[in-house]
Amino acid sequence: MAPGPTFLTVAEVAGQMRVSKMTVYRLVHSGELEAVRVGRSFRVPEHAVQAFLGKSYFEAG
């Protein structure tokens, strides 16, 4: 089996980003964070979390 993308649960993403699960759901529903629907739950590709965080940085000062 070829290695594919690693998927995270909403709870795992929330833990990594230190936000609530509701915040992650809002990001998914608004289209700001890529996700795949599996049944009634969402799975977020790990690369999508890294990309979101990368574009979220800004220069302070």
mmCIF file of N, CA and C in Angstrom:
data_model
loop_
_atom_site.group_PDB
_atom_site.id
_atom_site.type_symbol
_atom_site.label_atom_id
_atom_site.label_comp_id
_atom_site.label_asym_id
_atom_site.label_seq_id
_atom_site.Cartn_x
_atom_site.Cartn_y
_atom_site.Cartn_z
ATOM 1 N N MET A 1 0.844 -1.173 0.000
ATOM 2 C CA MET A 1 0.000 0.000 0.000
ATOM 3 C C MET A 1 0.897 1.247 0.000
ATOM 4 N N ALA A 2 0.613 2.164 -0.891
ATOM 5 C CA ALA A 2 1.387 3.396 -0.993
ATOM 6 C C ALA A 2 0.998 4.347 0.132
ATOM 7 N N PRO A 3 1.991 5.010 0.716
ATOM 8 C CA PRO A 3 1.646 5.961 1.782
ATOM 9 C C PRO A 3 0.871 7.144 1.217
ATOM 10 N N GLY A 4 -0.213 7.482 1.871
ATOM 11 C CA GLY A 4 -1.039 8.604 1.433
ATOM 12 C C GLY A 4 -1.012 9.701 2.463
ATOM 13 N N PRO A 5 -1.889 10.661 2.311
ATOM 14 C CA PRO A 5 -1.933 11.759 3.279
ATOM 15 C C PRO A 5 -2.392 11.268 4.654
ATOM 16 N N THR A 6 -1.907 11.924 5.677
ATOM 17 C CA THR A 6 -2.307 11.617 7.042
ATOM 18 C C THR A 6 -3.486 12.514 7.395
ATOM 19 N N PHE A 7 -4.543 11.896 7.906
ATOM 20 C CA PHE A 7 -5.743 12.642 8.266
ATOM 21 C C PHE A 7 -5.860 12.757 9.775
ATOM 22 N N LEU A 8 -6.334 13.911 10.226
ATOM 23 C CA LEU A 8 -6.525 14.176 11.643
ATOM 24 C C LEU A 8 -8.006 14.386 11.929
ATOM 25 N N THR A 9 -8.416 14.041 13.138
ATOM 26 C CA THR A 9 -9.788 14.325 13.546
ATOM 27 C C THR A 9 -9.894 15.802 13.919
ATOM 28 N N VAL A 10 -11.105 16.280 14.043
ATOM 29 C CA VAL A 10 -11.337 17.663 14.450
ATOM 30 C C VAL A 10 -10.740 17.904 15.837
ATOM 31 N N ALA A 11 -10.875 16.937 16.727
ATOM 32 C CA ALA A 11 -10.322 17.079 18.074
ATOM 33 C C ALA A 11 -8.800 17.179 18.036
ATOM 34 N N GLU A 12 -8.157 16.390 17.188
ATOM 35 C CA GLU A 12 -6.696 16.444 17.067
ATOM 36 C C GLU A 12 -6.234 17.783 16.512
ATOM 37 N N VAL A 13 -6.953 18.289 15.506
ATOM 38 C CA VAL A 13 -6.617 19.595 14.937
ATOM 39 C C VAL A 13 -6.784 20.684 15.999
ATOM 40 N N ALA A 14 -7.884 20.632 16.740
ATOM 41 C CA ALA A 14 -8.130 21.617 17.793
ATOM 42 C C ALA A 14 -7.015 21.577 18.833
ATOM 43 N N GLY A 15 -6.555 20.395 19.184
ATOM 44 C CA GLY A 15 -5.472 20.258 20.150
ATOM 45 C C GLY A 15 -4.174 20.846 19.640
ATOM 46 N N GLN A 16 -3.857 20.594 18.370
ATOM 47 C CA GLN A 16 -2.629 21.132 17.780
ATOM 48 C C GLN A 16 -2.662 22.658 17.705
ATOM 49 N N MET A 17 -3.813 23.190 17.352
ATOM 50 C CA MET A 17 -3.942 24.640 17.180
ATOM 51 C C MET A 17 -4.279 25.352 18.482
ATOM 52 N N ARG A 18 -4.588 24.588 19.528
ATOM 53 C CA ARG A 18 -4.987 25.134 20.824
ATOM 54 C C ARG A 18 -6.212 26.044 20.714
ATOM 55 N N VAL A 19 -7.220 25.533 19.995
ATOM 56 C CA VAL A 19 -8.510 26.211 19.867
ATOM 57 C C VAL A 19 -9.598 25.188 20.180
ATOM 58 N N SER A 20 -10.835 25.629 20.222
ATOM 59 C CA SER A 20 -11.931 24.702 20.488
ATOM 60 C C SER A 20 -12.292 23.929 19.215
ATOM 61 N N LYS A 21 -12.999 22.824 19.406
ATOM 62 C CA LYS A 21 -13.459 22.044 18.255
ATOM 63 C C LYS A 21 -14.424 22.866 17.411
ATOM 64 N N MET A 22 -15.220 23.711 18.058
ATOM 65 C CA MET A 22 -16.170 24.549 17.325
ATOM 66 C C MET A 22 -15.438 25.490 16.382
ATOM 67 N N THR A 23 -14.293 26.011 16.793
ATOM 68 C CA THR A 23 -13.500 26.886 15.930
ATOM 69 C C THR A 23 -13.045 26.121 14.692
ATOM 70 N N VAL A 24 -12.624 24.886 14.873
ATOM 71 C CA VAL A 24 -12.196 24.060 13.731
ATOM 72 C C VAL A 24 -13.386 23.812 12.811
ATOM 73 N N TYR A 25 -14.542 23.487 13.372
ATOM 74 C CA TYR A 25 -15.735 23.279 12.547
ATOM 75 C C TYR A 25 -16.077 24.540 11.754
ATOM 76 N N ARG A 26 -15.946 25.711 12.370
ATOM 77 C CA ARG A 26 -16.221 26.968 11.664
ATOM 78 C C ARG A 26 -15.257 27.161 10.498
ATOM 79 N N LEU A 27 -13.973 26.860 10.722
ATOM 80 C CA LEU A 27 -12.976 26.983 9.656
ATOM 81 C C LEU A 27 -13.282 26.022 8.509
ATOM 82 N N VAL A 28 -13.712 24.813 8.834
ATOM 83 C CA VAL A 28 -14.055 23.822 7.808
ATOM 84 C C VAL A 28 -15.277 24.283 7.023
ATOM 85 N N HIS A 29 -16.318 24.699 7.710
ATOM 86 C CA HIS A 29 -17.558 25.099 7.038
ATOM 87 C C HIS A 29 -17.393 26.369 6.204
ATOM 88 N N SER A 30 -16.489 27.241 6.621
ATOM 89 C CA SER A 30 -16.263 28.470 5.848
ATOM 90 C C SER A 30 -15.340 28.229 4.657
ATOM 91 N N GLY A 31 -14.707 27.066 4.603
ATOM 92 C CA GLY A 31 -13.808 26.757 3.494
ATOM 93 C C GLY A 31 -12.372 27.191 3.726
ATOM 94 N N GLU A 32 -12.085 27.756 4.892
ATOM 95 C CA GLU A 32 -10.723 28.197 5.193
ATOM 96 C C GLU A 32 -9.790 27.024 5.480
ATOM 97 N N LEU A 33 -10.357 25.905 5.918
ATOM 98 C CA LEU A 33 -9.577 24.715 6.244
ATOM 99 C C LEU A 33 -10.156 23.538 5.467
ATOM 100 N N GLU A 34 -9.308 22.923 4.664
ATOM 101 C CA GLU A 34 -9.720 21.787 3.830
ATOM 102 C C GLU A 34 -10.072 20.593 4.721
ATOM 103 N N ALA A 35 -11.124 19.874 4.372
ATOM 104 C CA ALA A 35 -11.516 18.689 5.125
ATOM 105 C C ALA A 35 -12.279 17.728 4.222
ATOM 106 N N VAL A 36 -12.304 16.470 4.643
ATOM 107 C CA VAL A 36 -13.035 15.426 3.931
ATOM 108 C C VAL A 36 -14.106 14.908 4.875
ATOM 109 N N ARG A 37 -15.300 14.752 4.351
ATOM 110 C CA ARG A 37 -16.382 14.231 5.185
ATOM 111 C C ARG A 37 -16.386 12.708 5.100
ATOM 112 N N VAL A 38 -16.359 12.061 6.261
ATOM 113 C CA VAL A 38 -16.409 10.604 6.353
ATOM 114 C C VAL A 38 -17.613 10.268 7.220
ATOM 115 N N GLY A 39 -18.691 9.852 6.572
ATOM 116 C CA GLY A 39 -19.923 9.624 7.321
ATOM 117 C C GLY A 39 -20.438 10.940 7.855
ATOM 118 N N ARG A 40 -20.569 11.008 9.177
ATOM 119 C CA ARG A 40 -21.053 12.248 9.801
ATOM 120 C C ARG A 40 -19.923 13.087 10.394
ATOM 121 N N SER A 41 -18.688 12.640 10.224
ATOM 122 C CA SER A 41 -17.562 13.367 10.812
ATOM 123 C C SER A 41 -16.633 13.902 9.729
ATOM 124 N N PHE A 42 -15.723 14.756 10.129
ATOM 125 C CA PHE A 42 -14.753 15.344 9.209
ATOM 126 C C PHE A 42 -13.365 14.831 9.539
ATOM 127 N N ARG A 43 -12.540 14.708 8.509
ATOM 128 C CA ARG A 43 -11.121 14.411 8.668
ATOM 129 C C ARG A 43 -10.360 15.495 7.926
ATOM 130 N N VAL A 44 -9.330 16.015 8.558
ATOM 131 C CA VAL A 44 -8.559 17.119 7.996
ATOM 132 C C VAL A 44 -7.178 16.604 7.617
ATOM 133 N N PRO A 45 -6.776 16.765 6.351
ATOM 134 C CA PRO A 45 -5.426 16.351 5.970
ATOM 135 C C PRO A 45 -4.384 17.162 6.742
ATOM 136 N N GLU A 46 -3.335 16.490 7.183
ATOM 137 C CA GLU A 46 -2.301 17.159 7.969
ATOM 138 C C GLU A 46 -1.673 18.321 7.193
ATOM 139 N N HIS A 47 -1.504 18.136 5.878
ATOM 140 C CA HIS A 47 -0.907 19.205 5.070
ATOM 141 C C HIS A 47 -1.797 20.452 5.043
ATOM 142 N N ALA A 48 -3.115 20.269 5.165
ATOM 143 C CA ALA A 48 -4.033 21.408 5.171
ATOM 144 C C ALA A 48 -3.869 22.227 6.454
ATOM 145 N N VAL A 49 -3.617 21.545 7.567
ATOM 146 C CA VAL A 49 -3.403 22.251 8.837
ATOM 147 C C VAL A 49 -2.117 23.063 8.748
ATOM 148 N N GLN A 50 -1.053 22.439 8.215
ATOM 149 C CA GLN A 50 0.228 23.140 8.092
ATOM 150 C C GLN A 50 0.101 24.340 7.155
ATOM 151 N N ALA A 51 -0.626 24.172 6.050
ATOM 152 C CA ALA A 51 -0.809 25.271 5.096
ATOM 153 C C ALA A 51 -1.612 26.410 5.734
ATOM 154 N N PHE A 52 -2.654 26.067 6.471
ATOM 155 C CA PHE A 52 -3.472 27.096 7.124
ATOM 156 C C PHE A 52 -2.639 27.883 8.121
ATOM 157 N N LEU A 53 -1.868 27.178 8.939
ATOM 158 C CA LEU A 53 -1.040 27.859 9.928
ATOM 159 C C LEU A 53 0.041 28.700 9.258
ATOM 160 N N GLY A 54 0.597 28.205 8.165
ATOM 161 C CA GLY A 54 1.635 28.944 7.450
ATOM 162 C C GLY A 54 1.140 30.258 6.889
ATOM 163 N N LYS A 55 -0.081 30.275 6.367
ATOM 164 C CA LYS A 55 -0.609 31.518 5.805
ATOM 165 C C LYS A 55 -1.210 32.426 6.871
ATOM 166 N N SER A 56 -1.324 31.937 8.106
ATOM 167 C CA SER A 56 -1.922 32.716 9.179
ATOM 168 C C SER A 56 -0.907 33.576 9.925
ATOM 169 N N TYR A 57 0.371 33.336 9.714
ATOM 170 C CA TYR A 57 1.393 34.116 10.420
ATOM 171 C C TYR A 57 1.414 35.535 9.873
ATOM 172 N N PHE A 58 1.683 36.489 10.727
ATOM 173 C CA PHE A 58 1.818 37.874 10.289
ATOM 174 C C PHE A 58 2.941 38.528 11.079
ATOM 175 N N GLU A 59 3.461 39.586 10.548
ATOM 176 C CA GLU A 59 4.561 40.309 11.175
ATOM 177 C C GLU A 59 4.006 41.245 12.238
ATOM 178 N N ALA A 60 4.421 41.049 13.464
ATOM 179 C CA ALA A 60 3.975 41.921 14.560
ATOM 180 C C ALA A 60 4.910 43.112 14.694
ATOM 181 N N GLY A 61 4.377 44.201 15.135
ATOM 182 C CA GLY A 61 5.256 45.334 15.395
ATOM 183 C C GLY A 61 4.817 46.515 14.708
#
